[in-house]
Amino acid sequence: MLYQTLKYFIVRTGVSLFLMATLGFFALYIAHEAVMPDASYDDSVLEWTIAGVCVFLGFFVYGLVGEQLLLNAIHRVKDPDLGKNEDEAIRQYERALSLTYSSYFLPRKSRRFRAELVHDYAEYLLAAGRMDPSATKVYLKAFLQNPRDSKFRAPLVAILGNWSDLGQSEIDLLLVILKAEDYRDPEIVGHLASVFLDKKQFTLKTQPLFLKALQNRGARAGQIVEFVLPLLLARERTDAFALNFYLEALPFRPPEEQTLREVLGRSFHGGQWRAADSALHERCGGIFADLAKDRQEAIARSEDEKRLRASRKFKLIAREDLKELEAVKGRMGIEPLQEPVFKSLFVWLRQGLGYALLAFGGAARSFASTGIGFKAASVGLAVLLVLGATRFKSLKEGLDSIFQKPPPVAEVPKAPPEPVEPINTRKHTVQVAAVISQGQADRIVKNLRSKGVEDLYVTTSKRSAGGNWYKIRAGNFASREEAQTFADQLMEKKIIKNYFVLTVAPK
């Protein structure tokens, strides 16, 4: 389960990273070199969009492809013809089962698909009469999924019943099979009872097997009585299993017969099985009635004294149990549960969080149970909404920068100009880039200087969306033609990709 979960996330993350490294960089190259080769702009929105598309393809589309492959494989093995191309049908079943163990699915979903496939596969093999080891393994998987389905127990019993050297796992499997059919197979019951008897193994799982073998009066029933009976009497057991075993052991006339009859008589006179198991109580009553009159009276006196001693009051509830008792009364509604205010608030918050998680889990399961088309449409709509919101924000920033009015300039009284000769004081420069951070501007200036461009400087201006523009400019020319010639030389050497010739006030 953990391994498949790790595969699910690791493989999908790897596919997403591979798409980013190939498709993502190719898309960025097309955008910068083919679509807008001479533009300088911030491509962070484009990068995040490409990353989101790659993650969508790597996680969601990858899962859709795997689910479609599995559905196609299931469709190919739907209602196969018996006796025709059995090897091909088995190969298709095996391929479909292998897909349920792949990284396409989480463990819970893969178990659901696998359960249906294993059941259909086992029924097909059973109808085809296959009893080879690979078919037996499929029968075992189908039986473990539903132990109550009797049709898969028969081939397992037929194979395991012929094995003389059963391992512990095979023995446990036979115990499960016997328990599922209420120990109705006397041969297997006797065989397993002999195995446990030879191993001198008396545990909770072997108890019902020994009792059933004793009831069946198998070949080794006497040995079972000799082995189990001393253990039960040494522990003074009077539970339902022990009493039934005592009753079944009486016909074998064990040395402890009189002790068994007294134990059964005490159980009858005590009346503890009158309501819990009336049939057992009546059988114990028959043994009690067969006892001698004096033994009946002695047992009655002993049980009455024991009941009297037990009725004397003693301190049952300890101090540390009182708090738990109060809590139980509150949970059962006998008394209202009094809680501190801060604890009640914590309980409310925890319950609210639990309801929210349940609602979210229900919504997630409902979405997971929908068809592939609905899932694809929902995710596509979500991606379009995110891209639309991002695009709307960028358009809004652009419109704000266009229509925003510049702040009014305060009027400053000027002295009348002195009469001078009219000369051309305007200067011209070449703007090669504009970025939104000082670090980017410094890197561009350093790069241009390394390529031999001199007379570089950076100017700043306010952005309408907040922050500053950092504009990189080169040169200070007296005429526009000189600035244009300088910019053309930089373009020919491929030092810059675009430029603007600007007229500025002289420094």
XYZ file of C-alpha atoms in Angstrom:
507
model
C 0.000 0.000 0.000
C 2.748 2.464 0.983
C 4.873 1.384 -1.983
C 2.060 2.032 -4.454
C 1.308 5.411 -2.859
C 4.966 6.418 -3.220
C 4.944 5.231 -6.832
C 1.795 7.258 -7.484
C 3.337 10.565 -6.391
C 6.968 9.992 -7.414
C 6.161 8.900 -10.975
C 3.683 11.728 -11.552
C 6.119 14.276 -10.147
C 8.815 12.878 -12.431
C 6.531 13.105 -15.468
C 5.666 16.718 -14.592
C 9.351 17.672 -14.214
C 10.194 15.930 -17.492
C 7.476 17.896 -19.288
C 8.767 21.139 -17.759
C 12.315 20.362 -18.905
C 11.244 19.511 -22.465
C 7.886 20.968 -23.424
C 8.224 23.932 -21.061
C 11.612 25.125 -22.291
C 10.570 24.532 -25.901
C 7.495 26.733 -25.393
C 9.645 29.476 -23.830
C 12.076 29.262 -26.748
C 9.244 29.621 -29.267
C 7.807 32.575 -27.354
C 11.113 34.453 -27.120
C 12.818 33.566 -30.392
C 9.982 32.952 -32.865
C 6.912 34.867 -31.735
C 8.456 37.992 -30.142
C 12.186 37.958 -30.913
C 12.820 41.700 -30.425
C 10.658 42.254 -27.331
C 11.906 42.585 -23.774
C 9.255 41.756 -21.188
C 8.645 39.971 -17.882
C 7.731 36.347 -18.718
C 6.997 35.158 -15.167
C 3.270 34.780 -15.946
C 4.110 32.667 -18.998
C 6.505 30.518 -16.978
C 3.934 29.847 -14.243
C 1.290 29.061 -16.860
C 3.556 26.530 -18.572
C 4.439 24.991 -15.199
C 0.742 24.645 -14.341
C 0.009 22.991 -17.686
C 2.901 20.544 -17.179
C 1.684 19.640 -13.678
C -1.843 19.197 -15.056
C -0.554 16.882 -17.776
C 1.756 14.994 -15.415
C -0.803 14.380 -12.676
C -4.335 14.538 -14.052
C -3.913 13.551 -17.702
C -1.452 10.805 -16.717
C -4.131 9.337 -14.429
C -6.777 9.608 -17.148
C -4.529 7.719 -19.559
C -3.953 4.949 -17.010
C -7.641 4.670 -16.183
C -8.524 4.464 -19.871
C -5.898 1.745 -20.411
C -7.374 -0.278 -17.557
C -10.944 0.187 -18.801
C -9.868 -0.963 -22.260
C -8.180 -4.032 -20.744
C -11.305 -4.858 -18.710
C -13.469 -4.470 -21.808
C -11.285 -6.929 -23.731
C -11.841 -9.645 -21.100
C -15.552 -8.995 -20.710
C -17.519 -12.236 -21.220
C -14.701 -14.289 -22.854
C -15.534 -17.432 -24.813
C -14.702 -20.686 -23.042
C -12.500 -23.043 -25.009
C -11.426 -20.369 -27.502
C -8.116 -18.535 -27.133
C -7.843 -19.343 -23.424
C -4.177 -18.351 -23.347
C -4.998 -14.963 -24.877
C -7.803 -14.372 -22.363
C -5.491 -15.294 -19.475
C -2.831 -12.938 -20.836
C -5.371 -10.103 -21.019
C -6.500 -10.790 -17.445
C -2.887 -10.737 -16.245
C -2.235 -7.454 -18.056
C -5.322 -5.872 -16.510
C -4.263 -7.058 -13.040
C -0.748 -5.687 -13.528
C -2.223 -2.260 -14.329
C -3.946 -2.200 -10.924
C -0.509 -2.410 -9.265
C 0.938 0.434 -11.369
C 1.483 4.093 -10.507
C -1.727 5.084 -12.305
C -3.874 4.522 -9.200
C -3.858 5.049 -5.469
C -4.198 1.862 -3.363
C -7.898 2.319 -2.549
C -8.961 2.727 -6.173
C -6.676 -0.051 -7.380
C -8.112 -2.445 -4.775
C -11.617 -1.750 -6.069
C -10.650 -2.535 -9.662
C -8.547 -5.521 -8.563
C -11.371 -7.084 -6.538
C -13.676 -7.111 -9.563
C -10.954 -8.424 -11.860
C -9.827 -11.190 -9.490
C -13.404 -12.419 -9.007
C -14.098 -12.507 -12.756
C -10.692 -14.051 -13.471
C -11.216 -16.801 -10.869
C -14.674 -17.598 -12.244
C -13.232 -17.838 -15.761
C -10.430 -20.182 -14.638
C -12.898 -22.278 -12.649
C -15.209 -22.580 -15.652
C -12.233 -23.478 -17.846
C -11.220 -26.250 -15.416
C -7.781 -24.853 -14.683
C -6.053 -26.374 -11.604
C -2.438 -25.377 -12.229
C -0.451 -23.435 -9.581
C -1.092 -20.028 -11.165
C -4.851 -20.681 -11.247
C -4.753 -21.835 -7.613
C -3.175 -18.524 -6.615
C -6.037 -16.687 -8.305
C -8.571 -18.882 -6.473
C -6.826 -18.018 -3.215
C -7.041 -14.276 -3.916
C -10.737 -14.580 -4.759
C -11.420 -16.647 -1.627
C -9.605 -14.204 0.657
C -11.674 -11.371 -0.791
C -14.903 -13.180 0.099
C -14.455 -16.274 2.325
C -18.223 -16.893 2.226
C -18.099 -17.637 -1.509
C -18.029 -21.433 -1.444
C -17.198 -22.043 -5.099
C -13.550 -21.035 -4.618
C -13.072 -23.159 -1.481
C -13.407 -26.485 -3.285
C -10.274 -26.220 -5.498
C -8.218 -24.975 -2.546
C -9.368 -27.841 -0.331
C -8.739 -30.342 -3.132
C -5.130 -29.189 -3.393
C -4.277 -28.579 0.267
C -6.002 -31.759 1.422
C -3.453 -33.842 -0.515
C -0.420 -32.162 1.022
C 1.201 -34.040 3.880
C 3.807 -31.426 4.831
C 1.645 -28.365 5.398
C 3.372 -25.151 6.422
C 1.998 -22.746 8.970
C 0.486 -20.483 6.310
C -1.258 -23.434 4.619
C -2.594 -24.604 7.996
C -3.931 -21.120 8.727
C -5.598 -21.079 5.311
C -7.307 -24.401 6.006
C -8.480 -23.087 9.373
C -10.021 -20.084 7.646
C -11.725 -22.360 5.110
C -13.087 -24.604 7.865
C -14.280 -21.634 9.888
C -16.051 -20.195 6.835
C -17.998 -23.442 6.356
C -18.481 -24.042 10.115
C -16.132 -27.061 10.241
C -18.380 -29.190 8.024
C -15.553 -31.156 6.347
C -14.724 -34.069 8.696
C -11.690 -35.219 6.695
C -9.917 -31.868 6.889
C -10.968 -31.439 10.521
C -9.474 -34.823 11.403
C -6.336 -34.151 9.368
C -5.639 -30.790 10.997
C -6.504 -32.106 14.451
C -3.894 -34.846 13.951
C -1.338 -32.246 12.868
C -1.929 -30.105 15.954
C -2.054 -33.169 18.185
C 1.347 -34.315 16.942
C 2.722 -30.834 17.587
C 1.091 -30.725 21.055
C -0.320 -27.336 20.090
C -3.295 -26.199 22.166
C -4.210 -22.560 21.452
C -7.280 -20.460 20.838
C -7.307 -21.324 17.132
C -6.965 -25.087 17.738
C -9.656 -25.325 20.443
C -12.701 -25.443 18.096
C -10.833 -27.864 15.835
C -10.222 -30.342 18.671
C -13.833 -30.031 19.825
C -15.185 -30.657 16.310
C -12.857 -33.634 15.829
C -14.070 -35.031 19.145
C -17.717 -34.549 18.134
C -17.026 -36.331 14.832
C -15.599 -39.295 16.782
C -12.560 -39.478 14.560
C -9.810 -42.071 14.701
C -7.755 -40.052 17.178
C -10.612 -38.802 19.355
C -9.343 -40.743 22.374
C -5.876 -39.217 22.042
C -7.442 -35.764 21.830
C -9.251 -36.395 25.133
C -6.017 -37.583 26.770
C -4.172 -34.465 25.556
C -6.739 -31.685 26.066
C -8.689 -32.789 29.143
C -5.833 -32.521 31.706
C -5.015 -29.027 30.418
C -8.593 -27.831 30.901
C -8.948 -29.325 34.373
C -5.578 -27.958 35.489
C -6.790 -24.459 34.650
C -10.229 -25.107 36.193
C -11.940 -23.848 33.072
C -15.747 -23.690 33.019
C -16.321 -21.656 29.866
C -18.552 -22.820 27.010
C -15.761 -24.611 25.139
C -14.582 -26.455 28.253
C -18.094 -27.580 29.237
C -18.854 -28.827 25.712
C -15.533 -30.671 25.670
C -16.312 -32.262 29.051
C -19.689 -33.433 27.740
C -18.120 -34.943 24.598
C -15.319 -36.576 26.625
C -17.628 -38.429 29.060
C -18.415 -41.332 26.664
C -14.663 -42.152 26.550
C -14.679 -42.910 30.321
C -11.578 -40.874 31.214
C -10.024 -41.248 34.694
C -11.336 -37.782 35.547
C -14.954 -38.767 34.813
C -16.250 -38.063 38.329
C -14.548 -34.669 38.360
C -16.112 -33.833 35.004
C -19.588 -34.733 36.259
C -19.198 -32.539 39.351
C -17.942 -29.599 37.275
C -20.900 -29.959 34.908
C -23.309 -30.271 37.852
C -21.925 -27.101 39.471
C -22.328 -25.231 36.166
C -25.957 -26.353 35.987
C -26.764 -25.405 39.586
C -25.013 -22.054 39.184
C -27.371 -21.214 36.331
C -24.900 -18.979 34.480
C -25.720 -20.647 31.129
C -29.509 -20.659 31.524
C -29.919 -17.520 29.404
C -26.650 -17.499 27.451
C -26.831 -21.083 26.095
C -29.994 -22.953 27.062
C -28.989 -26.129 25.181
C -25.725 -26.347 27.103
C -27.577 -25.672 30.357
C -29.996 -28.537 29.697
C -27.173 -30.963 28.883
C -25.432 -30.018 32.122
C -28.763 -30.543 33.908
C -28.925 -34.091 32.588
C -25.501 -34.831 34.074
C -26.522 -33.222 37.384
C -29.654 -35.387 37.518
C -27.553 -38.550 37.146
C -25.481 -37.727 40.217
C -26.194 -39.325 43.564
C -28.538 -37.513 45.909
C -25.851 -36.685 48.453
C -23.550 -35.280 45.724
C -26.390 -33.113 44.448
C -26.984 -31.742 47.946
C -23.270 -31.141 48.492
C -22.987 -29.281 45.186
C -26.085 -27.228 46.027
C -24.681 -26.229 49.456
C -21.305 -25.363 47.965
C -22.814 -23.216 45.217
C -25.156 -21.458 47.668
C -22.246 -20.585 49.957
C -20.266 -19.330 46.998
C -23.199 -17.194 45.882
C -23.558 -15.810 49.430
C -19.906 -14.866 49.626
C -20.128 -13.195 46.248
C -23.161 -11.161 47.356
C -21.238 -9.442 50.132
C -20.541 -5.856 49.190
C -16.993 -4.824 48.444
C -15.526 -1.660 47.037
C -15.780 -2.230 43.316
C -15.275 1.277 41.968
C -11.878 2.750 42.719
C -11.210 6.457 42.936
C -9.533 6.592 39.528
C -12.601 4.935 37.963
C -15.064 7.580 39.181
C -14.021 10.141 36.573
C -14.386 7.605 33.774
C -17.788 6.584 35.162
C -18.998 10.194 35.067
C -17.831 10.537 31.474
C -19.614 7.322 30.473
C -22.859 8.538 32.084
C -22.627 11.751 30.085
C -21.961 9.933 26.803
C -24.889 7.585 27.411
C -27.239 10.471 28.214
C -27.916 9.422 31.798
C -26.721 12.796 33.061
C -25.704 15.921 31.143
C -21.967 16.074 30.726
C -20.522 19.184 32.372
C -17.451 20.501 30.616
C -15.375 23.652 31.155
C -16.000 26.537 28.787
C -12.597 26.360 27.149
C -12.951 22.599 26.674
C -16.419 23.002 25.170
C -15.054 25.589 22.738
C -12.248 23.226 21.799
C -14.763 20.407 21.270
C -16.917 22.650 19.055
C -13.916 23.671 16.982
C -12.825 20.074 16.632
C -16.319 18.970 15.610
C -16.567 21.809 13.093
C -13.213 20.850 11.611
C -14.341 17.225 11.484
C -17.550 18.154 9.650
C -15.569 20.310 7.209
C -13.137 17.471 6.509
C -16.027 15.043 6.029
C -17.715 17.436 3.618
C -14.471 17.951 1.700
C -13.856 14.199 1.599
C -17.405 13.588 0.370
C -16.995 16.189 -2.359
C -13.649 14.666 -3.374
C -15.153 11.154 -3.513
C -18.107 12.444 -5.528
C -15.739 14.121 -7.986
C -13.624 10.951 -8.195
C -16.705 8.859 -8.986
C -17.712 11.064 -11.942
C -16.856 10.267 -15.519
C -13.664 11.155 -17.329
C -15.376 13.813 -19.450
C -16.732 15.697 -16.435
C -13.318 15.589 -14.744
C -11.567 16.923 -17.833
C -14.155 19.685 -18.314
C -13.921 20.745 -14.651
C -10.136 20.928 -14.614
C -10.061 22.692 -17.974
C -12.551 25.287 -16.732
C -10.447 25.846 -13.612
C -7.311 26.371 -15.717
C -9.141 28.813 -17.988
C -10.405 30.777 -14.973
C -6.891 31.041 -13.536
C -5.420 32.119 -16.865
C -8.275 34.585 -17.404
C -7.772 36.143 -13.981
C -4.040 36.489 -14.617
C -4.624 38.017 -18.040
C -7.245 40.413 -16.665
C -4.814 41.640 -14.026
C -2.087 42.323 -16.595
C -4.546 44.133 -18.902
C -5.790 46.230 -15.992
C -2.241 47.267 -15.137
C -1.638 48.227 -18.768
C -4.840 50.275 -18.991
C -4.054 52.013 -15.711
C -0.636 53.008 -17.009
C -2.207 54.433 -20.191
C -5.144 56.359 -18.748
C -3.658 57.468 -15.463
C -3.269 61.204 -15.393
C 0.144 62.532 -14.403
C 0.225 64.426 -11.095
C -0.183 68.179 -11.454
C 3.038 70.120 -11.411
C 3.173 73.029 -9.037
C 3.680 76.334 -10.771
C 6.954 77.967 -9.835
C 7.412 81.632 -10.642
C 10.130 82.054 -13.204
C 12.298 85.006 -13.885
C 11.941 86.510 -17.319
C 14.446 84.867 -19.631
C 17.391 86.867 -20.800
C 17.579 87.317 -24.488
C 20.031 84.779 -25.900
C 20.761 83.480 -29.275
C 18.517 80.514 -30.204
C 20.613 77.320 -30.172
C 19.662 73.644 -30.307
C 20.063 72.297 -26.729
C 18.230 68.990 -27.204
C 20.157 65.731 -26.830
C 19.385 62.219 -28.056
C 19.984 58.834 -26.429
C 19.233 55.158 -27.093
C 17.103 53.205 -24.602
C 17.937 49.486 -24.853
C 15.869 47.941 -22.026
C 13.403 48.653 -19.210
C 13.045 46.364 -16.186
C 11.284 46.491 -12.823
C 14.170 45.791 -10.403
C 17.574 47.314 -9.714
C 19.218 43.877 -9.796
C 18.011 43.201 -13.328
C 19.215 46.603 -14.458
C 22.672 46.054 -12.944
C 22.995 42.684 -14.682
C 22.040 44.169 -18.065
C 24.501 47.059 -17.645
C 27.283 44.653 -16.667
C 26.521 42.437 -19.678
C 26.535 45.371 -22.113
C 29.789 46.742 -20.742
C 31.414 43.336 -21.133
C 30.461 43.559 -24.837
C 32.158 46.955 -25.237
C 29.201 49.335 -24.898
C 30.211 52.543 -23.095
C 28.408 55.583 -21.723
C 25.653 53.545 -20.067
C 23.394 54.934 -17.383
C 20.147 53.991 -15.618
C 17.160 56.241 -15.018
C 14.119 55.525 -12.873
C 10.455 56.425 -13.113
C 7.338 55.462 -11.166
C 5.114 52.559 -12.279
C 1.352 52.901 -12.157
C 1.074 49.453 -10.531
C 3.606 50.324 -7.861
C 7.396 50.234 -7.825
C 9.793 51.774 -10.352
C 10.856 51.333 -13.936
C 14.642 51.010 -14.360
C 15.511 52.203 -17.892
C 18.935 51.391 -19.342
C 20.163 53.995 -21.819
C 23.352 54.362 -23.832
C 25.059 57.412 -25.339
C 24.325 61.133 -25.485
C 24.171 62.377 -29.076
C 23.643 65.814 -30.540
C 21.475 64.584 -33.406
C 18.913 61.871 -33.861
C 20.815 60.509 -36.860
C 23.905 59.827 -34.752
C 21.819 58.004 -32.141
C 20.103 55.964 -34.866
C 23.462 55.001 -36.402
C 24.806 53.938 -32.998
C 21.730 51.802 -32.306
C 21.911 50.154 -35.744
C 25.519 49.172 -35.079
C 24.502 47.499 -31.794
C 21.703 45.635 -33.580
C 24.068 44.426 -36.347
C 26.459 43.051 -33.712
C 23.458 41.401 -31.981
C 24.311 43.122 -28.735
C 20.732 44.324 -28.274
C 17.388 43.048 -29.574
C 15.355 46.258 -29.594
C 15.791 49.962 -28.824
C 14.151 53.360 -28.724
C 15.744 56.650 -29.781
C 14.668 59.276 -27.254
C 15.041 63.025 -27.125
C 16.027 64.146 -23.634
C 17.056 67.320 -21.925
C 20.820 67.872 -21.787
C 22.648 66.822 -18.649
